[in-house]
XYZ file of C-alpha atoms in Angstrom:
101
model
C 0.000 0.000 0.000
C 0.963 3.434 -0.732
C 1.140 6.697 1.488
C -0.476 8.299 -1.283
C -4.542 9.320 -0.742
C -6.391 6.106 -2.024
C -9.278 6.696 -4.501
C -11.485 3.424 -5.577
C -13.057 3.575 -8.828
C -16.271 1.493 -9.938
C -16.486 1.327 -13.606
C -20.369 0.797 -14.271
C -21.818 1.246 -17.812
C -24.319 -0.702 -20.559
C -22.850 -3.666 -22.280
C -20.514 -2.956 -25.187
C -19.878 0.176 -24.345
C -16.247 0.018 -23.744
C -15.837 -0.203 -20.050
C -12.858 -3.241 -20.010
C -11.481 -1.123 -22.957
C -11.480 2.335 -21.321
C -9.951 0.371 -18.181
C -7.290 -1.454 -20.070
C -6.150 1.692 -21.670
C -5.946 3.976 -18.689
C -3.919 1.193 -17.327
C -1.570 0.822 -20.341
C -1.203 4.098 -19.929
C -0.054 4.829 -16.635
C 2.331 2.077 -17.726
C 0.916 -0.183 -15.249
C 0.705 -2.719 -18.221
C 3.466 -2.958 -20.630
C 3.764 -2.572 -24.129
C 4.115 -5.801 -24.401
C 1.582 -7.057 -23.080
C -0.676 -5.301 -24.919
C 1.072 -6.875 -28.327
C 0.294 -10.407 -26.592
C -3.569 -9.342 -25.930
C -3.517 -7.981 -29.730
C -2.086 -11.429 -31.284
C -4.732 -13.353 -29.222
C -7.686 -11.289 -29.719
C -6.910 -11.450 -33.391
C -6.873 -14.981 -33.547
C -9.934 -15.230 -31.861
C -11.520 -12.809 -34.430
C -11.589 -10.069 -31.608
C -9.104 -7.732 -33.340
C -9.322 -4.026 -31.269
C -10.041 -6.522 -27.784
C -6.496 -6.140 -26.924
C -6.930 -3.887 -24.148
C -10.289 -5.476 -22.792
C -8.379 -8.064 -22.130
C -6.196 -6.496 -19.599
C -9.321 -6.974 -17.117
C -11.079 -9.547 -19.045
C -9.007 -12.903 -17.877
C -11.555 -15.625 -18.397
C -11.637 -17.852 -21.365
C -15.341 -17.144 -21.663
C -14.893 -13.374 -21.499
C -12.173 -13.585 -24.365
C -14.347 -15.452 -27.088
C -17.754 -14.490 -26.092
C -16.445 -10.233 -26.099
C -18.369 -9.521 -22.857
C -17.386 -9.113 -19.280
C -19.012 -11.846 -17.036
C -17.104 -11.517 -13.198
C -15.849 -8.529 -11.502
C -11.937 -7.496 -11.799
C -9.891 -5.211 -10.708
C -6.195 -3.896 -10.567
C -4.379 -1.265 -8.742
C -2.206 1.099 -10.162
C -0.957 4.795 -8.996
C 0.114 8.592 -10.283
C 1.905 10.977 -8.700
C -0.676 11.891 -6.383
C -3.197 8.908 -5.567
C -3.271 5.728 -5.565
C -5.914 3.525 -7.183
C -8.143 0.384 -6.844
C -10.019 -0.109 -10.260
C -13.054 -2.088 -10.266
C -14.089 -3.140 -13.904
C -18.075 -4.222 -13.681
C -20.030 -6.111 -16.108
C -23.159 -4.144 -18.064
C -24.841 -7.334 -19.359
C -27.999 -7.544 -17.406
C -27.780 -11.206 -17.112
C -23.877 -11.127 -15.155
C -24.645 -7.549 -13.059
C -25.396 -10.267 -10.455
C -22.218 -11.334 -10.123
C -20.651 -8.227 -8.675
């Protein structure tokens, strides 16, 4: 844990509407996730016919989450900036998995 003020974050949205995406990116950003990385996520989600998934898949872990496009369970990751540190909780929008948060 940091000394750094903590902030938690809830991402909350509809479904396809770019939450995991908009998560995975702030995160690649901050450079809590390498470039890398992302490359890996890119080469996968293309083969899976998911090309522009690659930074869902930062927070979207499950098999299921990877070939169906959709988040079904709850993730998050912590990351900081200069001033705060964070806890980032990415939440499914599908009406049938908002029950599993």
């Amino acid at each position: 844990m940091s000394d750094k003020p903590h902030q938690n974050l809830a991402i909350i949205g509809h479904v396809d509407h770019g939450k995991s995406t908009m998560v995975g990116r702030l995160l690649f950003e901050t450079g809590s996730v390498p470039e890398h990385v992302i490359e890996q996520y890119r080469e996968e989600a293309e083969e899976k016919g998911k090309g522009g998934f690659e930074f869902a898949y930062v927070m979207d872990n499950l098999a299921e989450e990877r070939e169906r496009g959709v988040t079904i369970d709850i993730a998050h990751q912590e990351f900081d900036t200069d001033e705060y540190y964070f806890t980032i909780v990415d939440c499914p929008g599908h009406r049938d998995f908002v029950k599993n948060m």
